[in-house]
CSV table of C-alpha atoms in Angstrom, one decimal:
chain,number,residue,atom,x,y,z
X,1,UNK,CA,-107.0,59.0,-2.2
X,2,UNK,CA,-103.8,57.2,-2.7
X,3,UNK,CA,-101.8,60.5,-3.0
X,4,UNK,CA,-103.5,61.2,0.4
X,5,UNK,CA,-103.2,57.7,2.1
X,6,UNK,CA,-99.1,58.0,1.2
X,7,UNK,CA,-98.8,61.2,3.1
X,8,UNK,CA,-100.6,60.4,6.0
X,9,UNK,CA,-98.8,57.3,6.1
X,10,UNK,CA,-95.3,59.0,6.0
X,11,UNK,CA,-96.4,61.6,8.4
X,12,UNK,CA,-97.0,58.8,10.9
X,13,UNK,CA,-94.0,57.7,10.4
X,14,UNK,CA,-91.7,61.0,10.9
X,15,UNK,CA,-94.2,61.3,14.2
X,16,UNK,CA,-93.0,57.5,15.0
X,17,UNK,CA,-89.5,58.4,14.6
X,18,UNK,CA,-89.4,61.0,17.6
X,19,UNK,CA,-89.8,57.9,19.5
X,20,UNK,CA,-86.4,57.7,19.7
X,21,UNK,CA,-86.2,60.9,22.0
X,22,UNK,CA,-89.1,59.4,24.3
X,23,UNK,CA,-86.9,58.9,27.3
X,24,UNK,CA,-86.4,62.8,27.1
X,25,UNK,CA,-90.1,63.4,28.8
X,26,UNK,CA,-89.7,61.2,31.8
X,27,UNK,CA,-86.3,62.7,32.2
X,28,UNK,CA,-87.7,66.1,32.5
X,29,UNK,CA,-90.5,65.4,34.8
X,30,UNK,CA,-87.7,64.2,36.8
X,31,UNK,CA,-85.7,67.0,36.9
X,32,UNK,CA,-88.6,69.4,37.4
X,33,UNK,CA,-90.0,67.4,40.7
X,34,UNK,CA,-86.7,66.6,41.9
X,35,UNK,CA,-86.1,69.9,43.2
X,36,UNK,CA,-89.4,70.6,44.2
X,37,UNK,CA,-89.7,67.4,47.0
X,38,UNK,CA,-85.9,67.9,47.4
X,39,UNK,CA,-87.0,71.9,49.2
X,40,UNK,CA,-90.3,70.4,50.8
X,41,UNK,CA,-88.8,67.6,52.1
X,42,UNK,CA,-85.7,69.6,54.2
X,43,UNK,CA,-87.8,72.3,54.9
X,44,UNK,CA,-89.8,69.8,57.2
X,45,UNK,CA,-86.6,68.8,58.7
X,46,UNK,CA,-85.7,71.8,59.4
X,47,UNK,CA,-88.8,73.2,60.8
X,48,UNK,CA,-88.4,70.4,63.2
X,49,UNK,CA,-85.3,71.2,65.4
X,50,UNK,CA,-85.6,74.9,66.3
X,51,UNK,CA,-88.9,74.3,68.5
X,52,UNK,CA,-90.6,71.4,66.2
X,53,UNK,CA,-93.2,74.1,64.9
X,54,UNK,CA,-93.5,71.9,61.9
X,55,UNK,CA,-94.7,69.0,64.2
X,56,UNK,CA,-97.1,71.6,66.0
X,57,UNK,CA,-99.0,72.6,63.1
X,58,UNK,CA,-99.2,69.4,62.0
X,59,UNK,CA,-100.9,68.2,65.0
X,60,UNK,CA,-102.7,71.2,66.6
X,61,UNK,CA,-106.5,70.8,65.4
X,62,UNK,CA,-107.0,74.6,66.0
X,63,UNK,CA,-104.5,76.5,63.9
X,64,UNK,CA,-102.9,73.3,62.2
X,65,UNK,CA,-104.0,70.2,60.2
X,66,UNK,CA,-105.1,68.6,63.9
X,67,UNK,CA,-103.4,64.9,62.5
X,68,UNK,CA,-102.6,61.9,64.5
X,69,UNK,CA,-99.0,61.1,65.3
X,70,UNK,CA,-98.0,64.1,63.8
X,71,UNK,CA,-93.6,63.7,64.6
X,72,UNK,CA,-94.5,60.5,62.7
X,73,UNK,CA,-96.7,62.1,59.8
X,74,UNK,CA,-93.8,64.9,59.4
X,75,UNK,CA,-91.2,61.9,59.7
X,76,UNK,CA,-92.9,60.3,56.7
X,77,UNK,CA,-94.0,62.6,54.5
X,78,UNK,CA,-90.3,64.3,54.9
X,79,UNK,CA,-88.1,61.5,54.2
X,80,UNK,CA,-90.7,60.2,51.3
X,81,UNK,CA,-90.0,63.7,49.8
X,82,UNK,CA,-86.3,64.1,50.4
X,83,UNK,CA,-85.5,60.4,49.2
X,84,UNK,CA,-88.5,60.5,46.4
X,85,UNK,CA,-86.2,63.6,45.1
X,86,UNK,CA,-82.8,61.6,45.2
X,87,UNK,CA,-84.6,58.7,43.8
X,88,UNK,CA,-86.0,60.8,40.9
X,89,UNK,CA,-82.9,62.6,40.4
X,90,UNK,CA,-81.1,59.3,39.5
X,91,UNK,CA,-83.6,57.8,38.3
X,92,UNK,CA,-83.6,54.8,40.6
X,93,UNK,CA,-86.9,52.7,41.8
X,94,UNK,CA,-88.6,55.7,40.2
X,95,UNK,CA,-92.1,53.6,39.9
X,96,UNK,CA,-91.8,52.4,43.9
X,97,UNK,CA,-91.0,56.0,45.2
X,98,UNK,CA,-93.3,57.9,42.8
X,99,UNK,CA,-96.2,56.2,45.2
X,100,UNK,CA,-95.4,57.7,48.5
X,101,UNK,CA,-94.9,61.0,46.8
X,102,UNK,CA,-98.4,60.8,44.9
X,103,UNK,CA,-99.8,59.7,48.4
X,104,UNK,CA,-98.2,62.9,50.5
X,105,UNK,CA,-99.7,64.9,47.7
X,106,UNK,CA,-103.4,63.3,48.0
X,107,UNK,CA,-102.9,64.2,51.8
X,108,UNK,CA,-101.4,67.9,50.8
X,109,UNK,CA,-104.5,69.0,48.6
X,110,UNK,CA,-106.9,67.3,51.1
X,111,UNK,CA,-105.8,68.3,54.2
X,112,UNK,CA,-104.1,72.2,53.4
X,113,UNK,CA,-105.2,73.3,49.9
X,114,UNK,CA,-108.9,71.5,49.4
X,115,UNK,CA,-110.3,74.6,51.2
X,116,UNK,CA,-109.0,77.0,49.1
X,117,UNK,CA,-110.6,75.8,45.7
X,118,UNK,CA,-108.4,74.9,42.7
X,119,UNK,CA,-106.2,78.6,42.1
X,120,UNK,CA,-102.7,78.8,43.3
X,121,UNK,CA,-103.0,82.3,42.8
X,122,UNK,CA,-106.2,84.0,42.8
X,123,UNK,CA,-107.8,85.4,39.7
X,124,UNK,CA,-111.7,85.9,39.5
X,125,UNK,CA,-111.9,85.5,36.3
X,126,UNK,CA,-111.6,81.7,36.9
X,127,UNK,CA,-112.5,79.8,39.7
X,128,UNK,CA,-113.8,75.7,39.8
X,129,UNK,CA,-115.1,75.5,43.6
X,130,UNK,CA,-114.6,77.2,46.6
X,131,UNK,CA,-114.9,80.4,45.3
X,132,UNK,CA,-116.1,82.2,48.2
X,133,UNK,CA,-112.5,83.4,48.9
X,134,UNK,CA,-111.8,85.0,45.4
X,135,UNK,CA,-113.6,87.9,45.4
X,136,UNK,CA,-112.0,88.9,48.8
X,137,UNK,CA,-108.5,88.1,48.0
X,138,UNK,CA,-109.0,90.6,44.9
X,139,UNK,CA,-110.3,92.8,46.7
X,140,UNK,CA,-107.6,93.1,49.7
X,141,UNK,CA,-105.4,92.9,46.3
X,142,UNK,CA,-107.2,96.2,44.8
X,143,UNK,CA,-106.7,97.8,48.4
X,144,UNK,CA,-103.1,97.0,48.5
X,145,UNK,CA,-102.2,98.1,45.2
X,146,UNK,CA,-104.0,101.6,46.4
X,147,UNK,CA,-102.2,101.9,49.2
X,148,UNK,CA,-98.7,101.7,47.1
X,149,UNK,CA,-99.8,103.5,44.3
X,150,UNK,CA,-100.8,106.3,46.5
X,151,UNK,CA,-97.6,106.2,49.5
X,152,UNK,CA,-95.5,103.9,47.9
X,153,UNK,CA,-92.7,104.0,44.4
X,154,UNK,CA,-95.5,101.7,42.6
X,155,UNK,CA,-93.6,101.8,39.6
X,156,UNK,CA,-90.5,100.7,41.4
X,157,UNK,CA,-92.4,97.7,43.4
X,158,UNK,CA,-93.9,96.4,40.2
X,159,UNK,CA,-91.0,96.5,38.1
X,160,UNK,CA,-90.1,92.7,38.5
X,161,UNK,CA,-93.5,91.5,38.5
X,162,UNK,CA,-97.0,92.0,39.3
X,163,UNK,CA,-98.1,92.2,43.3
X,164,UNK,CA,-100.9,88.4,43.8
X,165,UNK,CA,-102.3,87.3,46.1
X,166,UNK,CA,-101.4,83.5,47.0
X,167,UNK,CA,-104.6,81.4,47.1
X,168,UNK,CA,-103.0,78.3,48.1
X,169,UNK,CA,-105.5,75.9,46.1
X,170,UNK,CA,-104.8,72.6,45.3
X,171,UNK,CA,-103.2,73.3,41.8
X,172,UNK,CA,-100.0,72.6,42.2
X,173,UNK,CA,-100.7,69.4,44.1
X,174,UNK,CA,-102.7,68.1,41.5
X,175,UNK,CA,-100.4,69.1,39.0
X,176,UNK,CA,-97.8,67.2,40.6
X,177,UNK,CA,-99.7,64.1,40.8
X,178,UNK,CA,-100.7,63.9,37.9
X,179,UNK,CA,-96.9,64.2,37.1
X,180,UNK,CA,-96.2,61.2,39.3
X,181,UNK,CA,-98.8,59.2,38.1
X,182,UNK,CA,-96.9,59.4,34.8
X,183,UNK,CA,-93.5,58.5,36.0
X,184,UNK,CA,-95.4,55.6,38.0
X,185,UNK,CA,-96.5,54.4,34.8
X,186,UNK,CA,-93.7,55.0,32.2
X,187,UNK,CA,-91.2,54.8,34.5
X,188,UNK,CA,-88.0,57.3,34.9
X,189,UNK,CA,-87.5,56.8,31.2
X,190,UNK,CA,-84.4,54.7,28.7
X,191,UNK,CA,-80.9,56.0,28.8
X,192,UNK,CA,-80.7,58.7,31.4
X,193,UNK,CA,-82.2,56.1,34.7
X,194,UNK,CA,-80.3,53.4,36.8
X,195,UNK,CA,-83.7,51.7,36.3
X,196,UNK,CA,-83.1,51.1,32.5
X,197,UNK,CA,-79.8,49.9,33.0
X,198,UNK,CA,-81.1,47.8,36.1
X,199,UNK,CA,-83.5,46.2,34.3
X,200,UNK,CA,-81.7,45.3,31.0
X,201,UNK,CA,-79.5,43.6,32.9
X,202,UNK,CA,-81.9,41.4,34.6
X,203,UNK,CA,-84.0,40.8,30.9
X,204,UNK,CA,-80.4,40.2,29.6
X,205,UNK,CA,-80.2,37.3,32.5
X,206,UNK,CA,-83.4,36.0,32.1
């Protein structure tokens, strides 16, 4: 028991001592959603000057997300995303930006991708809700990969990858969130942040 109580102790400690690589998780979420608001963010901005189709679809209730004020929501949720990515990028006011960011993704999965279920790519061999899209994406799927193996260099096509079918669920969304809501917590992380040298300053004052 002793013998046992020793090495479980000692375990716990080499787990404690990777510790001192902790700012290395916050650092990657970073740099993984940095890029990710930095292309969402100027892709509204750029859908906006050529004949502000962006702005269109976010206001038309028809064909679009039918929003109030939608120059205003696009305004918003485009500057949250391409400053959220600077901010995460350098790691400054990460907490304070990481809120805006979790709030346009709440409005992404509820507004474009709750319809669709959970998938980002359709598979029905899994689906949570929503499902009654799944078995007709697989099946336009099965058609399509018919059609190319029968006119089409399937072979060729397929060589990169496998052809899916884009269910546009609110995976991704939640997956970013939930990201966020880490960052928001932790914080962008020791070391690597302006926020860790911002604030040891002001502890050092205090």
């Amino acid at each position: 028991m002793v013998a046992t109580g020793t090495l479980a102790v000692r375990l716990q400690g080499w787990l404690d001592w990777t510790r001192g690589a902790d700012f290395l998780a916050p650092l990657l979420l970073r740099l993984y959603l940095a890029p990710v608001f930095w292309m969402a963010g100027t892709n509204k901005l750029d859908g906006i000057l050529p004949k502000e189709n962006v702005v269109m679809w976010y206001g038309n209730a028809d064909w679009g997300l039918g929003m109030p004020f939608p120059y205003l929501m696009v305004m918003l949720s485009a500057y949250a995303e391409v400053l959220g990515a600077i901010a995460l990028l350098l790691g400054l006011a990460t907490r304070w930006f990481s809120i805006p960011l979790m709030i346009t993704m709440v409005v992404a999965a509820v507004t474009v991708h709750l319809e669709h279920g959970w998938q980002r790519i359709s598979d029905p061999m899994m689906c949570l809700f929503n499902c009654s899209g799944i078995e007709e994406a697989q099946m336009r799927l099965d058609r399509a990969k018919s059609i190319l193996q029968e006119h089409g260099n399937y072979n060729w096509l397929t060589e990169t990858g496998n052809f899916a079918i884009v269910n546009n669920g609110i995976e991704m969304a939640a997956t970013f969130f939930v990201m966020l809501l880490v960052l928001f917590f932790w914080g962008a992380g020791r070391y690597v942040s302006i926020d860790y040298y911002i604030r040891r300053r002001m502890m050092s004052r205090g």
